[in-house]
Tab-separated table of C-alpha atoms in Angstrom:
chain	number	residue	atom	x	y	z
A	270	UNK	CA	122.965	167.908	110.235
A	271	UNK	CA	120.547	165.782	107.896
A	272	UNK	CA	119.902	165.496	104.399
A	273	UNK	CA	116.657	168.183	103.482
A	274	UNK	CA	113.479	165.836	102.338
A	275	UNK	CA	113.389	167.708	98.907
A	276	UNK	CA	116.707	167.439	97.893
A	277	UNK	CA	117.090	163.905	98.330
A	278	UNK	CA	113.742	163.059	96.653
A	279	UNK	CA	115.297	165.197	93.645
A	280	UNK	CA	118.135	162.850	93.821
A	281	UNK	CA	115.958	159.460	93.659
A	282	UNK	CA	113.705	161.344	90.886
A	283	UNK	CA	116.672	161.403	89.020
A	284	UNK	CA	118.088	157.942	90.032
A	285	UNK	CA	114.558	156.537	88.528
A	286	UNK	CA	115.253	158.021	85.325
A	287	UNK	CA	119.326	157.799	84.555
A	288	UNK	CA	119.858	153.871	86.931
A	289	UNK	CA	120.487	152.152	83.923
A	290	UNK	CA	123.204	149.257	84.186
A	291	UNK	CA	121.350	146.365	86.129
A	292	UNK	CA	122.201	145.923	89.611
A	293	UNK	CA	125.652	145.528	89.690
A	294	UNK	CA	125.901	149.295	87.741
A	295	UNK	CA	123.496	150.659	89.682
A	296	UNK	CA	125.033	149.574	93.087
A	297	UNK	CA	128.282	151.041	91.952
A	298	UNK	CA	125.891	154.376	90.573
A	299	UNK	CA	124.930	154.987	94.206
A	300	UNK	CA	128.135	154.469	96.056
A	301	UNK	CA	129.754	156.989	93.697
A	302	UNK	CA	126.751	159.392	94.424
A	303	UNK	CA	125.992	158.846	98.262
A	304	UNK	CA	128.952	157.772	99.246
A	305	UNK	CA	132.190	159.678	97.269
A	306	UNK	CA	130.797	162.296	96.624
A	307	UNK	CA	127.513	163.733	98.282
A	308	UNK	CA	128.792	162.167	101.335
A	309	UNK	CA	124.945	160.801	103.073
A	310	UNK	CA	126.517	157.585	104.246
A	311	UNK	CA	129.502	156.778	105.175
A	312	UNK	CA	130.620	153.925	103.219
A	313	UNK	CA	130.908	151.531	106.144
A	314	UNK	CA	127.611	152.052	106.851
A	315	UNK	CA	125.989	151.779	102.925
A	316	UNK	CA	128.270	148.320	102.870
A	317	UNK	CA	126.503	146.901	105.730
A	318	UNK	CA	123.013	147.989	104.206
A	319	UNK	CA	123.882	146.615	100.815
A	320	UNK	CA	125.189	143.209	102.444
A	321	UNK	CA	121.193	143.136	104.007
A	322	UNK	CA	119.961	143.741	101.029
A	323	UNK	CA	122.288	140.616	99.072
A	324	UNK	CA	120.590	138.549	101.580
A	325	UNK	CA	117.356	139.249	100.584
A	326	UNK	CA	115.006	137.703	98.103
A	327	UNK	CA	114.137	140.348	95.091
A	328	UNK	CA	115.927	143.074	93.274
A	329	UNK	CA	118.572	144.317	96.240
A	330	UNK	CA	119.434	147.787	94.378
A	331	UNK	CA	115.977	148.968	94.378
A	332	UNK	CA	116.004	147.356	98.072
A	333	UNK	CA	119.239	149.232	98.775
A	334	UNK	CA	117.454	152.364	97.654
A	335	UNK	CA	114.421	152.487	99.654
A	336	UNK	CA	116.889	151.317	103.012
A	337	UNK	CA	119.010	155.003	102.537
A	338	UNK	CA	115.714	156.765	101.727
A	339	UNK	CA	114.585	154.903	105.239
A	340	UNK	CA	117.284	155.543	107.290
A	341	UNK	CA	117.606	159.392	106.459
A	342	UNK	CA	113.867	160.465	106.021
A	343	UNK	CA	111.509	157.535	108.237
A	344	UNK	CA	109.174	155.395	106.394
A	345	UNK	CA	107.410	157.894	104.105
A	346	UNK	CA	111.489	158.394	103.019
A	347	UNK	CA	111.780	154.593	102.401
A	348	UNK	CA	108.632	154.547	99.957
A	349	UNK	CA	109.124	157.260	98.204
A	350	UNK	CA	113.065	156.582	97.134
A	351	UNK	CA	111.749	152.693	96.209
A	352	UNK	CA	108.805	154.080	94.251
A	353	UNK	CA	110.591	156.261	92.222
A	354	UNK	CA	113.469	154.340	91.767
A	355	UNK	CA	110.738	151.606	90.043
A	356	UNK	CA	107.653	154.214	88.301
A	357	UNK	CA	110.218	155.533	85.620
A	358	UNK	CA	111.091	151.959	84.588
A	359	UNK	CA	107.321	151.240	84.547
A	360	UNK	CA	105.883	153.898	82.562
A	361	UNK	CA	108.974	153.469	79.884
A	362	UNK	CA	108.619	149.605	79.588
A	363	UNK	CA	104.492	149.886	79.297
A	364	UNK	CA	105.428	152.241	76.766
A	365	UNK	CA	107.992	150.095	75.034
A	366	UNK	CA	105.687	146.782	75.482
A	367	UNK	CA	103.195	148.319	73.215
A	368	UNK	CA	105.182	149.849	70.733
A	369	UNK	CA	106.738	146.145	70.496
A	370	UNK	CA	103.695	144.346	69.963
A	371	UNK	CA	101.918	147.007	68.058
A	372	UNK	CA	104.808	147.708	65.506
A	373	UNK	CA	107.520	144.551	65.722
A	374	UNK	CA	110.729	144.219	65.195
A	375	UNK	CA	112.502	147.964	64.279
A	376	UNK	CA	115.792	147.534	63.054
A	377	UNK	CA	117.525	150.880	64.691
A	378	UNK	CA	116.055	149.317	68.396
A	379	UNK	CA	117.614	146.635	67.523
A	380	UNK	CA	120.548	148.300	66.908
A	381	UNK	CA	120.343	150.477	70.004
A	382	UNK	CA	120.462	147.172	71.489
A	383	UNK	CA	123.102	145.435	69.966
A	384	UNK	CA	125.141	148.434	71.384
A	385	UNK	CA	124.439	148.814	74.655
A	386	UNK	CA	124.962	144.936	75.239
A	387	UNK	CA	128.866	145.008	75.228
A	388	UNK	CA	128.781	147.988	77.323
A	389	UNK	CA	126.647	146.204	80.186
A	390	UNK	CA	129.051	143.694	80.487
A	391	UNK	CA	131.913	145.901	80.895
A	392	UNK	CA	129.584	147.858	83.438
A	393	UNK	CA	129.264	144.031	85.290
A	394	UNK	CA	132.699	143.480	85.073
A	395	UNK	CA	133.823	147.459	86.520
A	396	UNK	CA	131.288	146.968	89.239
A	397	UNK	CA	132.332	143.755	90.255
A	398	UNK	CA	135.788	145.715	90.375
A	399	UNK	CA	134.817	148.437	92.958
A	400	UNK	CA	132.909	146.128	94.870
A	401	UNK	CA	136.055	144.377	95.292
A	402	UNK	CA	138.517	146.711	95.815
A	403	UNK	CA	136.378	147.909	98.611
A	404	UNK	CA	135.741	144.981	100.646
A	405	UNK	CA	138.504	142.428	99.441
A	406	UNK	CA	140.917	143.130	101.428
A	407	UNK	CA	142.797	140.218	102.627
A	408	UNK	CA	143.300	136.411	101.585
A	409	UNK	CA	140.730	135.269	103.363
A	410	UNK	CA	138.194	137.118	101.928
A	411	UNK	CA	140.256	136.344	98.509
A	412	UNK	CA	139.594	132.450	98.538
A	413	UNK	CA	136.055	133.586	99.402
A	414	UNK	CA	135.266	135.095	96.289
A	415	UNK	CA	137.276	132.608	94.155
A	416	UNK	CA	135.262	129.907	95.865
A	417	UNK	CA	132.308	131.673	94.959
A	418	UNK	CA	132.991	131.903	91.447
A	419	UNK	CA	134.457	128.449	90.897
A	420	UNK	CA	130.907	127.188	92.266
A	421	UNK	CA	128.769	128.449	90.387
A	422	UNK	CA	130.852	129.009	87.062
A	423	UNK	CA	132.108	124.946	87.459
A	424	UNK	CA	130.187	123.374	89.359
A	425	UNK	CA	126.724	125.188	88.860
A	426	UNK	CA	125.885	125.348	92.711
A	427	UNK	CA	122.342	128.036	93.136
A	428	UNK	CA	123.289	131.464	94.609
A	429	UNK	CA	120.963	130.736	97.829
A	430	UNK	CA	123.420	127.585	98.507
A	431	UNK	CA	126.413	129.730	98.270
A	432	UNK	CA	124.943	132.788	100.559
A	433	UNK	CA	124.419	130.409	102.895
A	434	UNK	CA	128.202	128.662	102.626
A	435	UNK	CA	129.388	131.671	102.769
A	436	UNK	CA	128.130	133.155	105.542
A	437	UNK	CA	128.634	129.956	107.470
A	438	UNK	CA	132.284	130.622	106.987
A	439	UNK	CA	132.008	134.233	108.020
A	440	UNK	CA	130.550	133.267	111.216
A	441	UNK	CA	133.298	130.350	112.068
A	442	UNK	CA	135.775	132.844	111.043
A	443	UNK	CA	134.296	135.216	113.551
A	444	UNK	CA	135.125	133.099	116.149
A	445	UNK	CA	138.508	131.544	115.116
A	446	UNK	CA	139.836	134.208	112.922
A	447	UNK	CA	137.804	137.608	113.648
A	448	UNK	CA	140.953	140.017	112.092
A	449	UNK	CA	139.910	138.649	108.639
A	450	UNK	CA	136.197	139.032	108.779
A	451	UNK	CA	135.825	142.592	109.971
A	452	UNK	CA	134.357	144.876	107.434
A	453	UNK	CA	137.251	147.237	106.809
A	454	UNK	CA	137.097	151.218	107.914
A	455	UNK	CA	136.693	153.920	105.273
A	456	UNK	CA	140.125	154.639	103.759
A	457	UNK	CA	141.448	157.786	105.064
A	458	UNK	CA	142.077	159.519	101.609
A	459	UNK	CA	137.954	159.659	101.617
A	460	UNK	CA	138.226	161.127	104.571
A	461	UNK	CA	140.665	164.011	103.573
A	462	UNK	CA	139.094	164.189	100.233
A	463	UNK	CA	135.092	164.261	101.063
A	464	UNK	CA	134.875	165.210	104.971
A	465	UNK	CA	132.975	163.271	107.010
A	466	UNK	CA	129.679	161.652	106.075
A	467	UNK	CA	126.118	163.258	107.316
A	468	UNK	CA	125.460	159.361	108.480
A	469	UNK	CA	128.589	158.450	109.555
A	470	UNK	CA	130.352	155.399	110.920
A	471	UNK	CA	129.525	156.437	114.430
A	472	UNK	CA	126.068	158.352	114.151
A	473	UNK	CA	123.618	157.175	116.459
A	474	UNK	CA	120.688	155.345	115.117
A	475	UNK	CA	118.087	157.481	114.716
A	476	UNK	CA	115.004	156.898	116.939
A	477	UNK	CA	112.762	155.512	114.323
A	478	UNK	CA	115.176	152.929	112.992
A	479	UNK	CA	115.219	151.753	117.116
A	480	UNK	CA	114.120	148.201	116.952
A	481	UNK	CA	110.811	147.690	118.193
A	482	UNK	CA	108.363	144.828	118.442
A	483	UNK	CA	105.069	147.172	118.131
A	484	UNK	CA	106.485	148.646	115.290
A	485	UNK	CA	107.114	145.004	113.497
A	486	UNK	CA	103.798	143.961	114.261
A	487	UNK	CA	102.170	147.248	112.575
A	488	UNK	CA	104.320	147.527	109.352
A	489	UNK	CA	103.749	143.765	108.898
A	490	UNK	CA	100.010	144.055	109.105
A	491	UNK	CA	99.966	147.413	106.644
A	492	UNK	CA	102.026	145.276	103.989
A	493	UNK	CA	98.991	142.314	104.373
A	494	UNK	CA	96.129	144.837	103.900
A	495	UNK	CA	98.256	146.347	100.620
A	496	UNK	CA	98.710	142.324	99.559
A	497	UNK	CA	95.503	141.125	100.492
A	498	UNK	CA	93.142	143.874	99.292
A	499	UNK	CA	94.095	144.411	95.741
A	500	UNK	CA	94.495	140.520	95.218
A	501	UNK	CA	90.812	140.632	96.312
A	502	UNK	CA	89.826	143.315	93.808
A	503	UNK	CA	91.287	141.236	91.252
A	504	UNK	CA	89.663	138.225	92.510
A	505	UNK	CA	86.019	140.159	92.145
A	506	UNK	CA	87.008	141.008	89.051
A	507	UNK	CA	87.712	137.458	87.130
A	508	UNK	CA	87.755	134.821	89.530
A	509	UNK	CA	90.927	133.265	91.292
A	510	UNK	CA	91.633	131.445	87.890
A	511	UNK	CA	91.943	134.586	85.914
A	512	UNK	CA	94.926	136.256	84.236
A	513	UNK	CA	95.575	138.882	86.830
A	514	UNK	CA	95.267	136.743	90.149
A	515	UNK	CA	97.370	134.304	88.727
A	516	UNK	CA	99.805	137.447	87.875
A	517	UNK	CA	99.568	138.486	91.126
A	518	UNK	CA	100.207	135.098	92.819
A	519	UNK	CA	103.293	133.855	90.523
A	520	UNK	CA	104.935	137.177	90.896
A	521	UNK	CA	104.399	137.276	94.931
A	522	UNK	CA	105.928	133.961	94.829
A	523	UNK	CA	108.782	135.278	92.842
A	524	UNK	CA	109.599	138.022	95.551
A	525	UNK	CA	109.984	135.788	98.431
A	526	UNK	CA	111.572	132.720	96.815
A	527	UNK	CA	114.314	133.930	94.951
A	528	UNK	CA	117.237	135.181	96.304
A	529	UNK	CA	120.012	136.686	95.193
A	530	UNK	CA	118.819	139.554	93.454
A	531	UNK	CA	117.645	140.377	89.714
A	532	UNK	CA	119.856	138.073	88.022
A	533	UNK	CA	118.664	135.157	89.985
A	534	UNK	CA	114.812	135.794	89.646
A	535	UNK	CA	115.149	135.954	86.166
A	536	UNK	CA	115.480	131.759	85.678
A	537	UNK	CA	112.405	131.618	87.835
A	538	UNK	CA	110.293	133.847	85.524
A	539	UNK	CA	111.487	132.493	82.527
A	540	UNK	CA	110.786	129.273	84.115
A	541	UNK	CA	107.019	130.122	85.055
A	542	UNK	CA	106.437	133.080	82.072
A	543	UNK	CA	107.016	130.889	79.385
A	544	UNK	CA	106.832	127.067	80.253
A	545	UNK	CA	104.012	126.813	82.961
A	546	UNK	CA	101.787	129.604	82.621
A	547	UNK	CA	102.932	130.511	78.655
A	548	UNK	CA	101.679	134.310	79.173
A	549	UNK	CA	104.580	134.401	76.468
A	550	UNK	CA	107.188	133.410	73.659
A	551	UNK	CA	110.724	132.609	74.791
A	552	UNK	CA	111.789	134.974	71.712
A	553	UNK	CA	109.629	137.821	73.268
A	554	UNK	CA	110.819	136.640	76.926
A	555	UNK	CA	114.503	137.070	75.708
A	556	UNK	CA	113.204	140.619	73.948
A	557	UNK	CA	111.815	142.051	77.189
A	558	UNK	CA	115.184	140.587	79.080
A	559	UNK	CA	117.116	143.018	76.441
A	560	UNK	CA	114.576	145.802	77.100
A	561	UNK	CA	114.955	145.658	80.611
A	562	UNK	CA	118.698	145.801	80.405
A	563	UNK	CA	118.702	148.713	78.217
A	564	UNK	CA	115.862	150.549	80.464
A	565	UNK	CA	116.803	152.409	83.638
A	566	UNK	CA	115.583	151.026	87.229
A	567	UNK	CA	115.814	147.721	88.410
A	568	UNK	CA	116.473	144.649	85.828
A	569	UNK	CA	113.497	142.803	87.032
A	570	UNK	CA	111.267	145.224	86.042
A	571	UNK	CA	111.247	143.086	82.944
A	572	UNK	CA	108.165	141.850	85.157
A	573	UNK	CA	106.557	144.817	83.344
A	574	UNK	CA	107.154	143.461	80.363
A	575	UNK	CA	105.740	139.673	81.249
A	576	UNK	CA	102.699	141.211	82.650
A	577	UNK	CA	101.863	143.948	79.520
A	578	UNK	CA	102.616	141.290	77.280
A	579	UNK	CA	100.513	138.398	79.375
A	580	UNK	CA	97.194	140.879	79.663
A	581	UNK	CA	97.977	142.612	75.617
A	582	UNK	CA	97.860	139.003	74.704
A	583	UNK	CA	95.013	137.504	76.247
A	584	UNK	CA	92.942	140.327	75.126
A	585	UNK	CA	93.465	140.760	71.553
A	586	UNK	CA	89.943	139.047	70.757
A	587	UNK	CA	88.326	141.765	72.580
A	588	UNK	CA	86.640	144.726	71.513
A	589	UNK	CA	88.349	146.750	73.838
A	590	UNK	CA	91.717	148.497	73.626
A	591	UNK	CA	94.458	145.486	74.357
A	592	UNK	CA	96.387	148.349	75.929
A	593	UNK	CA	94.840	148.831	78.840
A	594	UNK	CA	94.718	145.556	79.958
A	595	UNK	CA	98.370	145.025	78.929
A	596	UNK	CA	98.906	148.139	81.001
A	597	UNK	CA	96.846	146.518	84.301
A	598	UNK	CA	98.746	143.397	83.516
A	599	UNK	CA	102.294	145.119	83.711
A	600	UNK	CA	100.743	147.325	87.092
A	601	UNK	CA	99.530	144.249	88.925
A	602	UNK	CA	103.536	142.115	88.017
A	603	UNK	CA	105.192	145.108	89.618
A	604	UNK	CA	103.043	146.147	92.622
A	605	UNK	CA	103.228	142.280	94.085
A	606	UNK	CA	107.155	141.635	92.930
A	607	UNK	CA	108.330	145.052	94.923
A	608	UNK	CA	105.536	144.727	98.006
A	609	UNK	CA	107.868	142.356	99.923
A	610	UNK	CA	110.584	144.530	99.642
A	611	UNK	CA	109.610	147.426	100.996
A	612	UNK	CA	108.253	145.006	103.955
A	613	UNK	CA	111.829	143.514	104.229
A	614	UNK	CA	112.991	147.045	104.708
A	615	UNK	CA	110.630	148.318	106.943
A	616	UNK	CA	110.535	144.889	109.308
A	617	UNK	CA	114.373	144.079	109.212
A	618	UNK	CA	115.940	147.611	108.795
A	619	UNK	CA	115.828	148.910	112.530
A	620	UNK	CA	117.290	144.918	113.224
A	621	UNK	CA	119.939	145.767	111.290
A	622	UNK	CA	120.339	149.123	112.112
A	623	UNK	CA	121.358	147.542	115.774
A	624	UNK	CA	124.299	145.284	114.642
A	625	UNK	CA	126.233	147.239	112.750
A	626	UNK	CA	129.060	147.362	115.104
A	627	UNK	CA	128.933	143.900	116.063
A	628	UNK	CA	131.646	141.307	114.256
A	629	UNK	CA	129.002	138.246	115.138
A	630	UNK	CA	126.608	139.441	112.343
A	631	UNK	CA	128.617	141.623	110.194
A	632	UNK	CA	131.378	138.993	110.007
A	633	UNK	CA	129.140	136.688	107.843
A	634	UNK	CA	127.973	139.518	105.572
A	635	UNK	CA	131.394	140.607	104.935
A	636	UNK	CA	132.077	137.272	103.337
A	637	UNK	CA	128.619	137.220	101.440
A	638	UNK	CA	130.106	140.384	100.202
A	639	UNK	CA	132.869	138.150	98.780
A	640	UNK	CA	131.267	135.687	97.611
A	641	UNK	CA	128.533	137.919	95.781
A	642	UNK	CA	131.974	139.649	94.030
A	643	UNK	CA	132.620	135.970	92.734
A	644	UNK	CA	129.231	135.518	91.584
A	645	UNK	CA	128.831	138.923	89.576
A	646	UNK	CA	132.259	138.086	87.669
A	647	UNK	CA	130.728	135.016	86.603
A	648	UNK	CA	127.841	136.610	85.117
A	649	UNK	CA	130.001	139.275	83.357
A	650	UNK	CA	131.292	136.131	81.507
A	651	UNK	CA	127.462	134.790	80.683
A	652	UNK	CA	127.434	138.159	79.619
A	653	UNK	CA	130.400	138.264	77.415
A	654	UNK	CA	129.867	134.824	76.099
A	655	UNK	CA	126.347	135.783	75.091
A	656	UNK	CA	127.102	138.861	73.413
A	657	UNK	CA	130.380	138.148	72.289
A	658	UNK	CA	129.441	134.455	70.624
A	659	UNK	CA	125.760	135.529	69.905
A	660	UNK	CA	125.484	131.843	67.903
A	661	UNK	CA	127.432	129.999	70.252
A	662	UNK	CA	131.319	128.956	70.147
A	663	UNK	CA	130.775	127.212	66.792
A	664	UNK	CA	129.685	130.379	64.949
A	665	UNK	CA	131.130	133.635	64.258
A	666	UNK	CA	132.534	135.808	66.699
A	667	UNK	CA	130.923	139.763	67.033
A	668	UNK	CA	134.153	141.689	66.559
A	669	UNK	CA	132.306	145.225	66.741
A	670	UNK	CA	130.627	144.074	70.107
A	671	UNK	CA	134.125	143.045	71.405
A	672	UNK	CA	135.729	146.564	70.530
A	673	UNK	CA	132.711	148.241	71.859
A	674	UNK	CA	132.864	146.480	75.315
A	675	UNK	CA	136.765	147.121	75.181
A	676	UNK	CA	135.991	150.748	74.424
A	677	UNK	CA	133.622	150.599	77.159
A	678	UNK	CA	136.531	149.458	79.865
A	679	UNK	CA	138.775	152.040	79.043
A	680	UNK	CA	136.565	154.587	79.518
A	681	UNK	CA	135.329	153.180	82.882
A	682	UNK	CA	138.292	152.282	83.631
A	683	UNK	CA	140.328	154.749	82.762
A	684	UNK	CA	138.741	157.885	81.620
A	685	UNK	CA	136.146	157.411	84.621
A	686	UNK	CA	133.182	157.912	82.881
A	687	UNK	CA	129.502	157.682	84.031
A	688	UNK	CA	127.815	155.002	83.401
A	689	UNK	CA	125.099	156.692	81.580
A	690	UNK	CA	127.498	158.424	79.507
A	691	UNK	CA	129.431	155.010	78.761
A	692	UNK	CA	125.724	153.764	77.739
A	693	UNK	CA	124.928	156.723	75.728
A	694	UNK	CA	127.955	155.784	73.423
A	695	UNK	CA	127.481	152.236	73.008
A	696	UNK	CA	124.261	152.790	71.355
A	697	UNK	CA	125.330	155.269	69.143
A	698	UNK	CA	127.942	153.213	68.474
A	699	UNK	CA	125.223	150.171	67.949
A	700	UNK	CA	123.445	152.906	65.610
A	701	UNK	CA	126.447	153.606	63.708
A	702	UNK	CA	127.442	149.886	62.733
A	703	UNK	CA	123.944	149.500	61.755
A	704	UNK	CA	123.862	152.271	59.715
A	705	UNK	CA	127.210	151.065	58.137
A	706	UNK	CA	125.983	147.718	57.265
A	707	UNK	CA	123.381	149.548	55.398
A	708	UNK	CA	125.944	151.363	53.489
A	709	UNK	CA	127.933	148.430	52.518
A	710	UNK	CA	124.602	146.347	51.567
């Protein structure tokens, strides 16, 4: 029994248009759809893939989508799943970036952003709760999660260091206290309610997902060609020092050097795009983050906004329409940001599939998952601070944002509403607040 390829493509396409809420929310949606409802993959196999994607530099939600698509339908399945997750947000962000530069700040759009931000905060908290509930099942893992939270919240230790420490704790624990670092089996209630998964805990690894050194070499050469050919063409167009090769090189480094998913990539992109290259201003970057948070797809798709503004603003004086230069910048930024993610899955996936029953490998990943829960909690607090206190602790409190966040939490936890419903309701609440302020004034 297998998932029909056409059915999978329909789901990946739908996901690309509806995957709001950033990586934490998207992973929660993926678990709900693929593990709980559709039963395409068991929870244990899902978490094993997620742990690997958490280890990689780049956007973990997009990599998880690519991994599951690859596992079900070979290389083309992974490429199409990962691409369909990206493309809708690329087109939407190109359009929104053009509107942003052409028409300036639009009050009703700002009102929608205002309403969605506290909902995103609630979604992050909800995702931390769901992932923690599934993976943190003893005091040792609770201690790892608490330690990672304190390390990043109080000591400002970088995420890669936290990942390395958690992996070492898991490796040591697998030798001394293996019972504490075993990946928890899927709940029996899940089996009763949903039945066995198509890719279950004991489903043999498919032939295409088995490790082979020849496959590693072949996929590595293909990825290298897909990097060299576009960047060579961009150099021919304007030289290495021109805008587009520099965009390509910068986002290649961002893809390889930033661990911890989209939230870890953002500070690197901000520092390079705003401070070093000065492709856009700090205020524009913040607006871009708001767009990234409130459009479907990976949060790191903010790179498309950066690329668009870099290309558009650099060619304002040209007689040609700057829109096309901006669109090229968005495509270049997106291509070179996500190309390494496909490479990591195609090359590393077979190795990971060969280890899903081995404690020596799974224990460090189990500890990393626990640490990630602590990091996500810290992110929720970070969001809450900036949403509830937009002017800092010395400024006024946004009581409307607190109310929207509380209502979103109730909708998620008590009434188990979907992420899309919560986002839509919060956006409407933001508009109501905007209209109310107009009537009062």
